[in-house]
Short mmCIF file of C-alpha atoms in Angstrom, two decimals:
data_model
loop_
_atom_site.label_atom_id
_atom_site.label_comp_id
_atom_site.label_asym_id
_atom_site.label_seq_id
_atom_site.Cartn_x
_atom_site.Cartn_y
_atom_site.Cartn_z
CA MET W 1 90.42 -173.08 -47.67
CA TYR W 2 94.31 -171.91 -47.34
CA THR W 3 96.68 -171.23 -49.79
CA LEU W 4 100.35 -172.87 -49.37
CA MET W 5 103.36 -171.19 -50.99
CA LEU W 6 106.52 -172.67 -51.67
CA LYS W 7 109.70 -171.11 -53.04
CA TYR W 8 113.47 -172.31 -53.61
CA GLY W 9 116.20 -169.65 -54.28
CA GLY W 10 113.39 -167.13 -54.17
CA LYS W 11 111.44 -168.83 -57.23
CA ALA W 12 107.91 -170.40 -56.88
CA VAL W 13 108.27 -174.27 -57.02
CA PRO W 14 106.05 -175.91 -59.76
CA GLY W 15 102.42 -176.27 -58.69
CA PHE W 16 102.47 -173.66 -55.97
CA PRO W 17 100.76 -171.79 -55.04
CA ALA W 18 98.36 -174.56 -54.04
CA LYS W 19 94.88 -174.75 -52.38
CA VAL W 20 94.57 -176.65 -49.21
CA MET W 21 91.12 -177.43 -47.35
CA VAL W 22 91.95 -177.82 -43.55
CA ASP W 23 89.26 -179.45 -41.65
CA PRO W 24 88.50 -178.91 -38.24
CA ALA W 25 89.89 -181.04 -35.31
CA VAL W 26 86.27 -182.07 -34.23
CA ASP W 27 83.20 -182.45 -36.18
CA THR W 28 80.67 -180.11 -34.50
CA SER W 29 78.26 -180.69 -37.21
CA LYS W 30 75.45 -182.20 -34.83
CA VAL W 31 75.86 -180.11 -32.19
CA LYS W 32 72.45 -177.95 -31.42
CA VAL W 33 72.66 -174.87 -29.97
CA PHE W 34 69.04 -173.25 -28.89
CA GLY W 35 67.25 -170.60 -26.76
CA PRO W 36 66.33 -166.94 -26.27
CA GLY W 37 70.06 -166.03 -26.05
CA VAL W 38 70.72 -167.05 -29.58
CA GLU W 39 67.24 -166.76 -31.14
CA GLY W 40 67.18 -162.98 -30.21
CA LYS W 41 63.50 -163.96 -28.57
CA ASP W 42 62.84 -160.87 -25.96
CA VAL W 43 66.58 -159.91 -25.51
CA PHE W 44 66.62 -156.89 -23.70
CA ARG W 45 69.51 -154.60 -22.21
CA GLU W 46 70.57 -155.14 -18.89
CA ALA W 47 68.25 -158.45 -18.83
CA THR W 48 69.88 -161.95 -18.25
CA THR W 49 69.47 -163.90 -21.03
CA ASP W 50 70.29 -167.65 -21.93
CA PHE W 51 70.85 -170.61 -24.34
CA THR W 52 71.72 -174.35 -24.24
CA VAL W 53 74.59 -176.05 -25.96
CA ASP W 54 73.61 -179.78 -26.79
CA ALA W 55 77.00 -181.56 -27.40
CA ARG W 56 75.59 -185.01 -26.70
CA PRO W 57 76.80 -186.39 -30.22
CA LEU W 58 80.32 -185.85 -29.21
CA SER W 59 80.21 -186.38 -25.27
CA ARG W 60 77.57 -187.63 -22.77
CA ARG W 61 79.86 -186.83 -19.63
CA GLY W 62 80.57 -183.39 -20.07
CA GLY W 63 83.75 -181.38 -19.43
CA ASP W 64 85.74 -178.23 -20.61
CA HIS W 65 84.93 -178.39 -24.00
CA VAL W 66 82.38 -175.41 -24.69
CA LYS W 67 83.14 -171.44 -24.69
CA ALA W 68 81.00 -168.82 -25.54
CA GLU W 69 81.61 -165.00 -26.28
CA VAL W 70 79.36 -162.23 -27.00
CA LYS W 71 80.60 -159.36 -28.83
CA ASN W 72 78.84 -155.96 -28.41
CA PRO W 73 77.78 -153.28 -31.08
CA SER W 74 80.87 -151.14 -29.77
CA GLY W 75 83.18 -153.99 -30.10
CA ALA W 76 83.43 -154.73 -26.58
CA LEU W 77 82.97 -158.10 -24.93
CA THR W 78 80.36 -159.65 -22.53
CA GLU W 79 81.07 -161.96 -20.04
CA CYS W 80 79.41 -165.20 -20.67
CA VAL W 81 78.71 -167.69 -18.09
CA VAL W 82 79.04 -171.52 -18.89
CA THR W 83 77.56 -174.08 -17.06
CA ASP W 84 78.38 -177.87 -17.37
CA ARG W 85 75.26 -179.81 -17.08
CA ALA W 86 77.75 -183.15 -16.94
CA ASP W 87 75.24 -184.91 -19.26
CA GLY W 88 76.82 -183.36 -22.49
CA THR W 89 74.53 -180.61 -22.58
CA TYR W 90 75.80 -176.98 -21.30
CA GLY W 91 73.89 -173.88 -19.87
CA VAL W 92 75.19 -170.40 -21.22
CA GLU W 93 73.71 -167.13 -19.90
CA TYR W 94 74.95 -163.39 -20.53
CA THR W 95 73.65 -159.80 -19.43
CA PRO W 96 73.70 -157.58 -22.52
CA PHE W 97 74.41 -153.88 -21.80
CA GLU W 98 74.22 -152.36 -25.10
CA ASN W 99 71.23 -151.77 -27.53
CA GLY W 100 71.83 -153.29 -31.13
CA VAL W 101 73.20 -156.53 -32.66
CA HIS W 102 75.47 -158.69 -30.84
CA SER W 103 77.57 -161.39 -32.29
CA VAL W 104 77.38 -164.54 -29.97
CA ASN W 105 80.30 -167.00 -30.79
CA VAL W 106 80.08 -170.61 -29.73
CA LEU W 107 83.02 -173.03 -29.73
CA TYR W 108 83.27 -176.62 -28.90
CA ASP W 109 87.10 -177.47 -28.53
CA ASP W 110 87.62 -174.14 -30.38
CA THR W 111 85.92 -175.19 -33.33
CA PRO W 112 82.82 -173.30 -34.35
CA VAL W 113 79.22 -174.84 -33.94
CA PRO W 114 77.05 -174.78 -36.79
CA GLN W 115 75.45 -171.24 -37.74
CA SER W 116 78.07 -169.66 -35.13
CA PRO W 117 78.57 -166.81 -34.38
CA PHE W 118 74.63 -166.09 -34.27
CA ARG W 119 73.31 -162.44 -34.68
CA VAL W 120 71.18 -161.31 -31.70
CA SER W 121 69.34 -157.88 -31.47
CA VAL W 122 69.26 -156.50 -28.10
CA THR W 123 66.56 -153.74 -27.53
CA GLU W 124 65.04 -151.62 -24.47
CA GLY W 125 62.52 -153.71 -22.21
CA CYS W 126 62.31 -156.03 -19.41
CA ASP W 127 61.45 -159.54 -18.28
CA SER W 128 59.38 -159.52 -15.00
CA SER W 129 59.91 -163.34 -14.50
CA ARG W 130 63.27 -162.86 -13.45
CA VAL W 131 62.28 -160.39 -10.59
CA VAL W 132 62.63 -162.09 -7.26
CA ALA W 133 60.78 -161.26 -3.90
CA THR W 134 61.94 -162.51 -1.01
CA GLY W 135 61.90 -161.96 2.82
CA PRO W 136 59.49 -162.77 5.77
CA GLY W 137 57.06 -159.92 5.09
CA LEU W 138 55.75 -161.74 2.45
CA HIS W 139 54.73 -164.93 4.63
CA GLN W 140 53.58 -163.60 8.07
CA ALA W 141 53.66 -160.12 9.68
CA LEU W 142 52.66 -158.34 12.91
CA THR W 143 50.27 -155.41 13.38
CA ASP W 144 51.90 -151.97 14.46
CA GLN W 145 55.24 -153.42 13.58
CA THR W 146 57.56 -152.96 10.74
CA ASN W 147 57.76 -156.15 8.42
CA THR W 148 60.20 -156.10 5.85
CA PHE W 149 61.03 -158.06 2.30
CA ASN W 150 63.55 -157.52 -0.66
CA ILE W 151 62.96 -157.15 -4.36
CA ILE W 152 65.78 -158.04 -6.52
CA THR W 153 65.34 -156.62 -10.33
CA ARG W 154 69.06 -157.17 -11.18
CA GLY W 155 69.39 -158.88 -14.36
CA ALA W 156 65.64 -158.12 -15.56
CA GLY W 157 66.18 -155.35 -17.70
CA ILE W 158 65.04 -151.78 -17.38
CA GLY W 159 61.21 -151.23 -16.14
CA GLY W 160 59.05 -149.53 -13.42
CA LEU W 161 58.73 -151.31 -10.59
CA GLY W 162 55.25 -150.98 -8.81
CA ILE W 163 54.33 -152.30 -5.09
CA THR W 164 51.03 -152.52 -3.28
CA VAL W 165 49.90 -154.01 0.10
CA GLU W 166 46.19 -154.41 0.23
CA GLY W 167 44.04 -155.69 2.96
CA PRO W 168 41.44 -155.14 5.91
CA SER W 169 43.44 -151.54 6.67
CA GLU W 170 45.79 -149.21 4.80
CA SER W 171 49.53 -149.85 5.53
CA LYS W 172 52.04 -147.62 5.81
CA MET W 173 55.12 -148.40 3.23
CA SER W 174 58.36 -147.32 2.35
CA CYS W 175 60.80 -148.52 -0.41
CA LYS W 176 64.80 -147.91 -0.33
CA ASP W 177 66.85 -148.42 -3.52
CA ASN W 178 69.85 -150.22 -2.39
CA LYS W 179 71.95 -149.06 -5.61
CA ASP W 180 72.59 -152.79 -6.21
CA GLY W 181 69.57 -153.78 -8.25
CA SER W 182 67.54 -154.38 -5.23
CA CYS W 183 65.46 -152.64 -2.90
CA SER W 184 64.22 -153.18 0.59
CA VAL W 185 60.36 -152.76 1.32
CA GLU W 186 59.09 -152.11 4.77
CA TYR W 187 55.32 -151.83 5.43
CA VAL W 188 53.15 -151.56 8.84
CA PRO W 189 49.74 -153.07 8.63
CA TYR W 190 47.37 -152.07 11.42
CA THR W 191 44.42 -154.54 11.30
CA PRO W 192 44.82 -158.27 11.85
CA GLY W 193 43.65 -160.49 8.82
CA LEU W 194 44.63 -161.20 5.14
CA TYR W 195 46.76 -159.13 2.97
CA ASP W 196 47.89 -159.14 -0.66
CA VAL W 197 51.36 -157.99 -1.69
CA ASN W 198 51.17 -157.00 -5.42
CA ILE W 199 54.62 -156.41 -7.21
CA THR W 200 54.83 -155.59 -10.91
CA TYR W 201 57.79 -154.64 -12.88
CA GLY W 202 57.45 -153.00 -16.36
CA GLY W 203 53.71 -153.45 -15.83
CA GLU W 204 53.56 -157.23 -15.73
CA HIS W 205 53.28 -159.11 -12.39
CA VAL W 206 56.28 -160.97 -10.93
CA PRO W 207 56.47 -164.62 -9.73
CA GLY W 208 54.79 -165.16 -6.44
CA GLU W 209 57.55 -166.52 -3.67
CA VAL W 210 55.01 -168.77 -1.64
CA ARG W 211 52.56 -169.74 -4.47
CA PRO W 212 54.55 -169.38 -7.51
CA GLU W 213 51.68 -170.73 -9.93
CA ILE W 214 49.56 -167.41 -9.21
CA THR W 215 52.11 -164.75 -10.45
CA LEU W 216 50.09 -161.52 -9.50
CA VAL W 217 49.80 -162.12 -5.22
CA SER W 218 51.85 -163.58 -2.44
CA ARG W 219 49.44 -163.72 0.23
CA LEU W 220 50.19 -163.36 3.95
CA THR W 221 48.49 -163.58 7.14
CA VAL W 222 48.69 -160.75 10.02
CA SER W 223 49.28 -162.36 13.33
CA GLN W 224 47.39 -161.53 16.27
CA GLU W 225 50.17 -162.44 18.70
CA VAL W 226 50.13 -158.73 19.77
CA MET W 227 46.23 -159.31 20.87
CA ILE W 228 47.12 -162.60 22.68
CA MET W 229 49.76 -160.97 24.53
CA VAL W 230 47.63 -158.37 25.91
CA MET W 231 44.65 -160.81 27.02
CA MET W 232 47.76 -162.67 28.88
CA CYS W 233 48.41 -159.76 30.67
CA PHE W 234 45.16 -158.85 31.56
CA PHE W 235 44.44 -162.40 33.25
CA LYS W 236 47.35 -162.23 34.97
CA THR W 237 46.56 -159.23 37.06
#
């Protein structure tokens, strides 16, 4: 609702000021927005969260229509990444860096969608499902040699990282913080056999890289290549 003023010779024209209702250029009433990033479910500081904008009632071909803005409790803005899925739906991700209530504003062609801005409470915690473990040391390894893999906790929130390597023998293990939200792990097994690499974050097991349906363990077989090479040298002599 706007108030329109009209004067002539410094005096108000009869019938003014007048109330004028201005309709939005686009009817966004059928646009749906859903997901943890606007519903406030398990939204943690320094943990990436997301939500979906379903604008198919307006367009099923996508396009540069959707914008999102997150205002922190301090008044600063948090960057949002909008992904056009080219079917009328959009994915939005953001990583809050403050505790407290955030305001998430979602626009379609500069027109607010229903219920925008959304109020989202951000707390301390972590999301272990966003931790990524990758590297050759999770698939195969050699005895008496250094085997490596990496763990990326960036975007998973704040939590304690736990790593164990269990198998036929104890393994010498070290972990280096790369200061970029990731760490490099090295371990040396001494006996061939089947080993379990267990990784937890915030006390919860992270998804397995080799068998993702079993989240608590990534299995690997320690190669007997060294033993085979010794036998080959023995027969040559």
